[in-house]
Amino acid sequence: MVLKKTDHRFSLFFCLVLLSGCAGLPAAYTAATSGTYKVRSGDTLYSIAFRYGLDYKSLARINGIQPPFTIYTNQVIKLRGSARLPEKDGGPVSKPTATASKKVPSPVKTPNKPVSVWRWPLKGKLISRFSLENPVNKGIDIAGKKGEKVVAAADGVVVYAGGNLRGYGKLVIIKHNDNYLSAYGNNDSMLVKEGETVKAGKSIARVGKTAADVEMLHFEIRRDGKPVDPMKYLPAG
């Protein structure tokens, strides 16, 4: 998010109170109107799809990219024609669809089964909830202490671990099956690498600070590329 100098004090307060504007909506997310994206070092097909709120399977299809979804620096990826999904979220689905894979070195396959149990990635106070209206937050923000361990919310494979997505800081994305991804942003450090298989509860990162000096985790769940409310999936309490 680019802010004018004269708006600095207001913006700082806004981020402290609402937080979602800092973590939930990177500027690039709304920039798909150009119709294409040039691959940068560190990108994966999953991270590009995540950036624009697209389904990675649709993105692969319109670009003729086959599993293991290898992409290359400076490759131009077409964004138009990738399926965007409806805004309504009916909660967890019971069936995924097919097999899947990841970028670059080797195929990354995830079990073709639904996520039966989700767990909280961090124990802490919920300080910002999911919202698709102003202020937008495509996930939830959980208070924590800098350096505190963040854990995987469900079994899966790490399909992105990097800092290329503006507004998310150091970000880990885990693919759970063909339908679901989870994302963990605003980390101080990452404890896993792309291609690594993780179990629910495994430490994957450490909590960091926002630009507004708030120690917190930004957590998202995406279903077929669309942000959904994590509170519909996480256990009560």
PDB file of N, CA and C in Angstrom, residues 40-84:
ATOM      1  N   ARG A  40       8.967 -13.211 -11.525  1.00  0.00           N
ATOM      2  CA  ARG A  40      10.178 -12.742 -10.857  1.00  0.00           C
ATOM      3  C   ARG A  40      10.825 -13.901 -10.107  1.00  0.00           C
ATOM      4  N   SER A  41      12.105 -13.751  -9.814  1.00  0.00           N
ATOM      5  CA  SER A  41      12.813 -14.764  -9.037  1.00  0.00           C
ATOM      6  C   SER A  41      12.096 -14.981  -7.711  1.00  0.00           C
ATOM      7  N   GLY A  42      11.868 -16.228  -7.357  1.00  0.00           N
ATOM      8  CA  GLY A  42      11.193 -16.544  -6.103  1.00  0.00           C
ATOM      9  C   GLY A  42       9.712 -16.813  -6.250  1.00  0.00           C
ATOM     10  N   ASP A  43       9.122 -16.456  -7.395  1.00  0.00           N
ATOM     11  CA  ASP A  43       7.701 -16.717  -7.622  1.00  0.00           C
ATOM     12  C   ASP A  43       7.436 -18.208  -7.820  1.00  0.00           C
ATOM     13  N   THR A  44       6.256 -18.643  -7.478  1.00  0.00           N
ATOM     14  CA  THR A  44       5.742 -19.947  -7.878  1.00  0.00           C
ATOM     15  C   THR A  44       4.373 -19.713  -8.506  1.00  0.00           C
ATOM     16  N   LEU A  45       3.872 -20.701  -9.216  1.00  0.00           N
ATOM     17  CA  LEU A  45       2.536 -20.557  -9.798  1.00  0.00           C
ATOM     18  C   LEU A  45       1.508 -20.309  -8.697  1.00  0.00           C
ATOM     19  N   TYR A  46       1.723 -20.958  -7.560  1.00  0.00           N
ATOM     20  CA  TYR A  46       0.804 -20.791  -6.426  1.00  0.00           C
ATOM     21  C   TYR A  46       0.836 -19.370  -5.885  1.00  0.00           C
ATOM     22  N   SER A  47       2.035 -18.798  -5.771  1.00  0.00           N
ATOM     23  CA  SER A  47       2.127 -17.439  -5.211  1.00  0.00           C
ATOM     24  C   SER A  47       1.526 -16.411  -6.162  1.00  0.00           C
ATOM     25  N   ILE A  48       1.666 -16.632  -7.473  1.00  0.00           N
ATOM     26  CA  ILE A  48       1.061 -15.713  -8.444  1.00  0.00           C
ATOM     27  C   ILE A  48      -0.463 -15.804  -8.370  1.00  0.00           C
ATOM     28  N   ALA A  49      -0.979 -17.024  -8.318  1.00  0.00           N
ATOM     29  CA  ALA A  49      -2.428 -17.200  -8.187  1.00  0.00           C
ATOM     30  C   ALA A  49      -2.930 -16.561  -6.896  1.00  0.00           C
ATOM     31  N   PHE A  50      -2.194 -16.743  -5.818  1.00  0.00           N
ATOM     32  CA  PHE A  50      -2.567 -16.166  -4.520  1.00  0.00           C
ATOM     33  C   PHE A  50      -2.578 -14.647  -4.592  1.00  0.00           C
ATOM     34  N   ARG A  51      -1.571 -14.087  -5.247  1.00  0.00           N
ATOM     35  CA  ARG A  51      -1.451 -12.628  -5.367  1.00  0.00           C
ATOM     36  C   ARG A  51      -2.698 -12.006  -5.990  1.00  0.00           C
ATOM     37  N   TYR A  52      -3.253 -12.683  -7.002  1.00  0.00           N
ATOM     38  CA  TYR A  52      -4.383 -12.116  -7.735  1.00  0.00           C
ATOM     39  C   TYR A  52      -5.725 -12.741  -7.365  1.00  0.00           C
ATOM     40  N   GLY A  53      -5.747 -13.602  -6.357  1.00  0.00           N
ATOM     41  CA  GLY A  53      -7.003 -14.210  -5.947  1.00  0.00           C
ATOM     42  C   GLY A  53      -7.564 -15.161  -6.984  1.00  0.00           C
ATOM     43  N   LEU A  54      -6.681 -15.899  -7.661  1.00  0.00           N
ATOM     44  CA  LEU A  54      -7.089 -16.815  -8.721  1.00  0.00           C
ATOM     45  C   LEU A  54      -6.885 -18.260  -8.298  1.00  0.00           C
ATOM     46  N   ASP A  55      -7.539 -19.166  -8.992  1.00  0.00           N
ATOM     47  CA  ASP A  55      -7.357 -20.596  -8.780  1.00  0.00           C
ATOM     48  C   ASP A  55      -6.114 -21.031  -9.557  1.00  0.00           C
ATOM     49  N   TYR A  56      -5.153 -21.667  -8.873  1.00  0.00           N
ATOM     50  CA  TYR A  56      -3.906 -22.047  -9.547  1.00  0.00           C
ATOM     51  C   TYR A  56      -4.163 -23.023 -10.687  1.00  0.00           C
ATOM     52  N   LYS A  57      -5.184 -23.872 -10.574  1.00  0.00           N
ATOM     53  CA  LYS A  57      -5.472 -24.833 -11.643  1.00  0.00           C
ATOM     54  C   LYS A  57      -5.929 -24.115 -12.907  1.00  0.00           C
ATOM     55  N   SER A  58      -6.754 -23.091 -12.731  1.00  0.00           N
ATOM     56  CA  SER A  58      -7.221 -22.295 -13.864  1.00  0.00           C
ATOM     57  C   SER A  58      -6.065 -21.522 -14.489  1.00  0.00           C
ATOM     58  N   LEU A  59      -5.194 -20.963 -13.641  1.00  0.00           N
ATOM     59  CA  LEU A  59      -4.036 -20.210 -14.125  1.00  0.00           C
ATOM     60  C   LEU A  59      -3.116 -21.112 -14.943  1.00  0.00           C
ATOM     61  N   ALA A  60      -2.900 -22.320 -14.463  1.00  0.00           N
ATOM     62  CA  ALA A  60      -2.064 -23.276 -15.192  1.00  0.00           C
ATOM     63  C   ALA A  60      -2.704 -23.638 -16.528  1.00  0.00           C
ATOM     64  N   ARG A  61      -4.001 -23.825 -16.529  1.00  0.00           N
ATOM     65  CA  ARG A  61      -4.695 -24.258 -17.749  1.00  0.00           C
ATOM     66  C   ARG A  61      -4.608 -23.217 -18.860  1.00  0.00           C
ATOM     67  N   ILE A  62      -4.874 -21.940 -18.540  1.00  0.00           N
ATOM     68  CA  ILE A  62      -4.887 -20.939 -19.612  1.00  0.00           C
ATOM     69  C   ILE A  62      -3.484 -20.619 -20.119  1.00  0.00           C
ATOM     70  N   ASN A  63      -2.457 -20.999 -19.332  1.00  0.00           N
ATOM     71  CA  ASN A  63      -1.080 -20.769 -19.762  1.00  0.00           C
ATOM     72  C   ASN A  63      -0.407 -22.032 -20.281  1.00  0.00           C
ATOM     73  N   GLY A  64      -1.161 -23.137 -20.342  1.00  0.00           N
ATOM     74  CA  GLY A  64      -0.608 -24.383 -20.861  1.00  0.00           C
ATOM     75  C   GLY A  64       0.517 -24.931 -20.013  1.00  0.00           C
ATOM     76  N   ILE A  65       0.453 -24.693 -18.711  1.00  0.00           N
ATOM     77  CA  ILE A  65       1.500 -25.154 -17.793  1.00  0.00           C
ATOM     78  C   ILE A  65       1.053 -26.461 -17.158  1.00  0.00           C
ATOM     79  N   GLN A  66       1.874 -27.497 -17.319  1.00  0.00           N
ATOM     80  CA  GLN A  66       1.540 -28.818 -16.810  1.00  0.00           C
ATOM     81  C   GLN A  66       2.262 -29.097 -15.490  1.00  0.00           C
ATOM     82  N   PRO A  67       1.723 -30.015 -14.662  1.00  0.00           N
ATOM     83  CA  PRO A  67       2.446 -30.428 -13.456  1.00  0.00           C
ATOM     84  C   PRO A  67       3.850 -30.885 -13.826  1.00  0.00           C
ATOM     85  N   PRO A  68       4.894 -30.536 -13.066  1.00  0.00           N
ATOM     86  CA  PRO A  68       4.861 -29.909 -11.734  1.00  0.00           C
ATOM     87  C   PRO A  68       4.780 -28.389 -11.740  1.00  0.00           C
ATOM     88  N   PHE A  69       4.179 -27.788 -12.743  1.00  0.00           N
ATOM     89  CA  PHE A  69       3.918 -26.349 -12.784  1.00  0.00           C
ATOM     90  C   PHE A  69       5.200 -25.505 -12.710  1.00  0.00           C
ATOM     91  N   THR A  70       6.192 -25.905 -13.475  1.00  0.00           N
ATOM     92  CA  THR A  70       7.447 -25.159 -13.521  1.00  0.00           C
ATOM     93  C   THR A  70       7.261 -23.846 -14.275  1.00  0.00           C
ATOM     94  N   ILE A  71       7.750 -22.757 -13.695  1.00  0.00           N
ATOM     95  CA  ILE A  71       7.745 -21.451 -14.360  1.00  0.00           C
ATOM     96  C   ILE A  71       9.143 -20.867 -14.296  1.00  0.00           C
ATOM     97  N   TYR A  72       9.394 -19.848 -15.122  1.00  0.00           N
ATOM     98  CA  TYR A  72      10.737 -19.320 -15.272  1.00  0.00           C
ATOM     99  C   TYR A  72      10.755 -17.805 -15.113  1.00  0.00           C
ATOM    100  N   THR A  73      11.864 -17.294 -14.590  1.00  0.00           N
ATOM    101  CA  THR A  73      12.034 -15.854 -14.450  1.00  0.00           C
ATOM    102  C   THR A  73      11.827 -15.167 -15.800  1.00  0.00           C
ATOM    103  N   ASN A  74      11.057 -14.084 -15.798  1.00  0.00           N
ATOM    104  CA  ASN A  74      10.714 -13.273 -16.979  1.00  0.00           C
ATOM    105  C   ASN A  74       9.657 -13.917 -17.878  1.00  0.00           C
ATOM    106  N   GLN A  75       9.179 -15.092 -17.529  1.00  0.00           N
ATOM    107  CA  GLN A  75       8.066 -15.681 -18.270  1.00  0.00           C
ATOM    108  C   GLN A  75       6.824 -14.818 -18.065  1.00  0.00           C
ATOM    109  N   VAL A  76       6.065 -14.598 -19.124  1.00  0.00           N
ATOM    110  CA  VAL A  76       4.844 -13.799 -19.025  1.00  0.00           C
ATOM    111  C   VAL A  76       3.655 -14.734 -18.809  1.00  0.00           C
ATOM    112  N   ILE A  77       2.968 -14.530 -17.693  1.00  0.00           N
ATOM    113  CA  ILE A  77       1.818 -15.351 -17.329  1.00  0.00           C
ATOM    114  C   ILE A  77       0.532 -14.589 -17.644  1.00  0.00           C
ATOM    115  N   LYS A  78      -0.356 -15.215 -18.393  1.00  0.00           N
ATOM    116  CA  LYS A  78      -1.658 -14.607 -18.676  1.00  0.00           C
ATOM    117  C   LYS A  78      -2.564 -14.762 -17.460  1.00  0.00           C
ATOM    118  N   LEU A  79      -3.206 -13.657 -17.078  1.00  0.00           N
ATOM    119  CA  LEU A  79      -4.111 -13.669 -15.930  1.00  0.00           C
ATOM    120  C   LEU A  79      -5.564 -13.720 -16.352  1.00  0.00           C
ATOM    121  N   ARG A  80      -5.888 -13.076 -17.445  1.00  0.00           N
ATOM    122  CA  ARG A  80      -7.276 -13.051 -17.904  1.00  0.00           C
ATOM    123  C   ARG A  80      -7.691 -14.421 -18.400  1.00  0.00           C
ATOM    124  N   GLY A  81      -8.915 -14.772 -18.048  1.00  0.00           N
ATOM    125  CA  GLY A  81      -9.404 -16.100 -18.392  1.00  0.00           C
ATOM    126  C   GLY A  81      -9.295 -17.061 -17.233  1.00  0.00           C
ATOM    127  N   SER A  82      -8.520 -16.675 -16.190  1.00  0.00           N
ATOM    128  CA  SER A  82      -8.454 -17.495 -14.986  1.00  0.00           C
ATOM    129  C   SER A  82      -9.733 -17.299 -14.202  1.00  0.00           C
ATOM    130  N   ALA A  83     -10.258 -18.383 -13.691  1.00  0.00           N
ATOM    131  CA  ALA A  83     -11.563 -18.319 -13.018  1.00  0.00           C
ATOM    132  C   ALA A  83     -11.487 -17.570 -11.707  1.00  0.00           C
ATOM    133  N   ARG A  84     -12.373 -16.576 -11.570  1.00  0.00           N
ATOM    134  CA  ARG A  84     -12.608 -15.981 -10.256  1.00  0.00           C
ATOM    135  C   ARG A  84     -13.869 -16.638  -9.709  1.00  0.00           C
TER     136      ARG A  84
END
